[in-house]
JSON list of C-alpha atoms in Angstrom, two decimals:
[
{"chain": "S", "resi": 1, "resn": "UNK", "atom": "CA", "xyz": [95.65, 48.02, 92.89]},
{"chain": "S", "resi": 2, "resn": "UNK", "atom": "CA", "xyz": [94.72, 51.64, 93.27]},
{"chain": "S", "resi": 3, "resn": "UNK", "atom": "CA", "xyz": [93.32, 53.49, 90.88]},
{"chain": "S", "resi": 4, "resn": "UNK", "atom": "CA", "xyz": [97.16, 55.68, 90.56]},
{"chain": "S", "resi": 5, "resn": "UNK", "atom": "CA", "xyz": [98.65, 52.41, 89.84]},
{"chain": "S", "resi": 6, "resn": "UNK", "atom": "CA", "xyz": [96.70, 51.85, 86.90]},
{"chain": "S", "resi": 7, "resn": "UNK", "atom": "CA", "xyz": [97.70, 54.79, 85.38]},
{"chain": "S", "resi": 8, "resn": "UNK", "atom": "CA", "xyz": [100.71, 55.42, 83.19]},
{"chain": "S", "resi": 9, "resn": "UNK", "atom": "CA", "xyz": [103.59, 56.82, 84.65]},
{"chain": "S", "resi": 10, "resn": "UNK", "atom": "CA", "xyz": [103.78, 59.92, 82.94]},
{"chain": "S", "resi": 11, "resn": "UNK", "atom": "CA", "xyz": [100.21, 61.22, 83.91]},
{"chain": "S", "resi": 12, "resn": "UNK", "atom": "CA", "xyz": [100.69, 60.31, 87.50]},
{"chain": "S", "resi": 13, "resn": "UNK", "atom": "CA", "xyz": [104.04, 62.84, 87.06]},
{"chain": "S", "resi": 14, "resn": "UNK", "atom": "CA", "xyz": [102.30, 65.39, 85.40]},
{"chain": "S", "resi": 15, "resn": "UNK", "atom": "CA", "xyz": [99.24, 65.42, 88.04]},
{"chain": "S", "resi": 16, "resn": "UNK", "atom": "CA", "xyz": [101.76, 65.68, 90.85]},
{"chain": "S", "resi": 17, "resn": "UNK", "atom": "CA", "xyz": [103.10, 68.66, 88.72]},
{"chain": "S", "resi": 18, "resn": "UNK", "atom": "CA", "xyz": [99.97, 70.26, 88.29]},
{"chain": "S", "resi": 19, "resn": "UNK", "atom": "CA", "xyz": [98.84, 69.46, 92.28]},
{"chain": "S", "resi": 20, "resn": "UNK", "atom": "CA", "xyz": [102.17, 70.87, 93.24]},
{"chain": "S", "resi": 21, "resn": "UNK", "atom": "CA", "xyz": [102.05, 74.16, 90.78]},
{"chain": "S", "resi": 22, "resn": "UNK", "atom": "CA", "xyz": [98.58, 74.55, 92.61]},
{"chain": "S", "resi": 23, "resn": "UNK", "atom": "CA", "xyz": [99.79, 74.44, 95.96]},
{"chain": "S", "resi": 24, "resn": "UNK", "atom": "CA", "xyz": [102.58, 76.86, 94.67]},
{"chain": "S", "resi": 25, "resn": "UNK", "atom": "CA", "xyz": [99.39, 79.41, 93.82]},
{"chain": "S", "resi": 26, "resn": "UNK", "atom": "CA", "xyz": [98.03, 79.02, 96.80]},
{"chain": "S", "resi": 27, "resn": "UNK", "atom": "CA", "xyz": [100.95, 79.20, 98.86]},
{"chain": "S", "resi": 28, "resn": "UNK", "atom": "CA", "xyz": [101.53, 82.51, 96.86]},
{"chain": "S", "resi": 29, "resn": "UNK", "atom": "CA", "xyz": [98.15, 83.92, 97.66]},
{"chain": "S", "resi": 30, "resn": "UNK", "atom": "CA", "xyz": [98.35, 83.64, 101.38]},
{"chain": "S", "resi": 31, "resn": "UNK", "atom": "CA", "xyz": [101.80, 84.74, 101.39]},
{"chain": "S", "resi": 32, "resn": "UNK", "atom": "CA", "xyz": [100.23, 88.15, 99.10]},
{"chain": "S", "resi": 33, "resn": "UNK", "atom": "CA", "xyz": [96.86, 87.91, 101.84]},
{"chain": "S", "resi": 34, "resn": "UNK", "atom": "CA", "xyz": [99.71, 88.55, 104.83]},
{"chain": "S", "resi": 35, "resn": "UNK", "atom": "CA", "xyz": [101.52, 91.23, 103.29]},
{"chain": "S", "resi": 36, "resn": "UNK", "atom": "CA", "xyz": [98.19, 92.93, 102.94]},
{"chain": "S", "resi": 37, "resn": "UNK", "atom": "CA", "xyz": [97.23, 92.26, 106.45]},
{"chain": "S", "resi": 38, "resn": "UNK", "atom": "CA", "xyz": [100.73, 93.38, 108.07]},
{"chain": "S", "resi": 39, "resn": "UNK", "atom": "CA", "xyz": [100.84, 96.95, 105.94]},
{"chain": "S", "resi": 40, "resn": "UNK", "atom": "CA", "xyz": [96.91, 97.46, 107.07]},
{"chain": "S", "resi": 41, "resn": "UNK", "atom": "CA", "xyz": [98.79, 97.72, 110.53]},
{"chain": "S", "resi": 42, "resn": "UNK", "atom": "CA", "xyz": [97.62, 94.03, 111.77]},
{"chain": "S", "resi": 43, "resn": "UNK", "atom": "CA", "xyz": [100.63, 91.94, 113.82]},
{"chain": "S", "resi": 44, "resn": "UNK", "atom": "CA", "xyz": [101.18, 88.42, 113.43]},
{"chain": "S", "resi": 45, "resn": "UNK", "atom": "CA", "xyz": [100.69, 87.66, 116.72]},
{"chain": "S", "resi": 46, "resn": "UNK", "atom": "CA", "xyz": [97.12, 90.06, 116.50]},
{"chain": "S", "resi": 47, "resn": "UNK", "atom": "CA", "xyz": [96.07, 87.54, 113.54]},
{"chain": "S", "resi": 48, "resn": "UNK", "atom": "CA", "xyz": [96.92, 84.14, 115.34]},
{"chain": "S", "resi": 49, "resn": "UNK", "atom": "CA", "xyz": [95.29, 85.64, 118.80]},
{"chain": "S", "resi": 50, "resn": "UNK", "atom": "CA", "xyz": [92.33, 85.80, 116.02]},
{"chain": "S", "resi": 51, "resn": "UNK", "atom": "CA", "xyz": [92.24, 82.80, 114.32]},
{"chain": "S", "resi": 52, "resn": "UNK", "atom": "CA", "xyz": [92.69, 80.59, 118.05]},
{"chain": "S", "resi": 53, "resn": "UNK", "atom": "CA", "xyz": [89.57, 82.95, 118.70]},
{"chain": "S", "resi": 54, "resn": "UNK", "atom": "CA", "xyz": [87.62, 81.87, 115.78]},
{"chain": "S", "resi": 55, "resn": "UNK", "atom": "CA", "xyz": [88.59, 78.58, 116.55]},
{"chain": "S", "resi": 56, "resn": "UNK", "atom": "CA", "xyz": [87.35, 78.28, 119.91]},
{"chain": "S", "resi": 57, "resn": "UNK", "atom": "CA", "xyz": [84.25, 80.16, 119.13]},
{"chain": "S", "resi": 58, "resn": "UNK", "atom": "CA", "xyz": [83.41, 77.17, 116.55]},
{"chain": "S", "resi": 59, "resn": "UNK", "atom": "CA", "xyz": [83.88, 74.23, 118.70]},
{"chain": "S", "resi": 60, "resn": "UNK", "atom": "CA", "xyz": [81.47, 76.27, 121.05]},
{"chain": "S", "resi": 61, "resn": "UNK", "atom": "CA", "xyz": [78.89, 76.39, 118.84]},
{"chain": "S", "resi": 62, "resn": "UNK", "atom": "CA", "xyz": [79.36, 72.99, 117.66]},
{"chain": "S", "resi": 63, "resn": "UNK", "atom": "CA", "xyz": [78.75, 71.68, 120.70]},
{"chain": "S", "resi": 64, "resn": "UNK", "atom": "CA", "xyz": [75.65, 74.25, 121.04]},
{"chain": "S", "resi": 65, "resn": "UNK", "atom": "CA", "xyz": [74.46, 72.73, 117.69]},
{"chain": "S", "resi": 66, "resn": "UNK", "atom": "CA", "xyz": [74.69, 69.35, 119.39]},
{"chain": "S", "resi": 67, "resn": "UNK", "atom": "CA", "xyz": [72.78, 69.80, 122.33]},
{"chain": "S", "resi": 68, "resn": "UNK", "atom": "CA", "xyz": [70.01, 71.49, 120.57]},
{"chain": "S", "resi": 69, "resn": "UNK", "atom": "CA", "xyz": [69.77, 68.41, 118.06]},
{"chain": "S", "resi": 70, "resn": "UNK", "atom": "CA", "xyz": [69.51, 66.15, 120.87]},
{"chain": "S", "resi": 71, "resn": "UNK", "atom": "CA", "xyz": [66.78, 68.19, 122.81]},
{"chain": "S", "resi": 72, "resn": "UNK", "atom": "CA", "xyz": [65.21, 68.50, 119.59]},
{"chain": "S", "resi": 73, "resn": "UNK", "atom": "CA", "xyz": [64.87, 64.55, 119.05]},
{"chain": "S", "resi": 74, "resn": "UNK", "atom": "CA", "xyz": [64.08, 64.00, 122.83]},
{"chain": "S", "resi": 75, "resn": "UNK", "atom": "CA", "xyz": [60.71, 66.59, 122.53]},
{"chain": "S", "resi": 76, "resn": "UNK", "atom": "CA", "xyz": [59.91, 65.44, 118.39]},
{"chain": "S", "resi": 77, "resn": "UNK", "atom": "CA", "xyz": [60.69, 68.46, 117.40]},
{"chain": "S", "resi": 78, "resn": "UNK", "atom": "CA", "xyz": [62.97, 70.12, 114.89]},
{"chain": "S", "resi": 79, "resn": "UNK", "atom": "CA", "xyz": [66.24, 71.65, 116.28]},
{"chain": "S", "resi": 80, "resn": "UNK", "atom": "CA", "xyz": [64.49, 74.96, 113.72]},
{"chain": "S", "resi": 81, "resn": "UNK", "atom": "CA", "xyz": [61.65, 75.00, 116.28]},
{"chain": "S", "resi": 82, "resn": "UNK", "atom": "CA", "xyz": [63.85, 75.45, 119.41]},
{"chain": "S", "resi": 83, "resn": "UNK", "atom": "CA", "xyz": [65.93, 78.56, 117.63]},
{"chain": "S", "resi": 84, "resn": "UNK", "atom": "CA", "xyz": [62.99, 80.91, 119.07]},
{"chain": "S", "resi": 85, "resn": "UNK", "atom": "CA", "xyz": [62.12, 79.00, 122.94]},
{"chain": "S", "resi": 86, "resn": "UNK", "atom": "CA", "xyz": [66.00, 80.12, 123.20]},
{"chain": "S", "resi": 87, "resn": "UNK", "atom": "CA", "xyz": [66.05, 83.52, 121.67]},
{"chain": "S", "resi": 88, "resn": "UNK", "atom": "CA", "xyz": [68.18, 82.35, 119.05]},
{"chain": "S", "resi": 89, "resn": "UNK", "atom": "CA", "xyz": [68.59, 83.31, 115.18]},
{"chain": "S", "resi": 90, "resn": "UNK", "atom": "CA", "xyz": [68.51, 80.88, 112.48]},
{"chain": "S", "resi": 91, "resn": "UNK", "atom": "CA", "xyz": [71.94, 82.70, 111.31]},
{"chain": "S", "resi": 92, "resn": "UNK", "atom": "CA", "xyz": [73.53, 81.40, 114.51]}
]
């Protein structure tokens, strides 16, 4: 059994409540976040261009991040050690 089925019924109802108020807060928050963003002049559209942006610029670096560690283990070296070879910042 999992550990939800061994509780009683009433606090497995009253953790859904409190998961689900929660969710409510946050849901709230973003909703508040978006109004803010739209009447400091930004469009939808401007903000989703943005956030595909971010997005793409992540799996980038991941994949950066990846190469480096394997160069790093095929020279014995630490992927730290590398950062400067490829003019790099350790806040990269």
């Amino acid at each position: 059994p999992s550990p939800r089925s061994c509780q009683p019924h009433g606090a497995n109802e009253e953790a859904l409540r409190y998961e689900i108020e929660e969710l409510k807060q946050k849901d709230l928050a973003l909703d508040q976040e978006i109004a803010q963003l739209l009447s400091e002049g930004y469009s939808l559209e401007e903000l989703e261009k943005h956030i595909s942006l971010l997005h793409e610029y992540n799996d980038i670096k991941d994949a950066g991040q990846m190469l480096l560690g394997k160069l790093a283990v095929i020279r014995g070296v630490t992927t730290k050690q590398l950062y400067p070879e490829y003019d790099l910042e350790l806040s990269d």
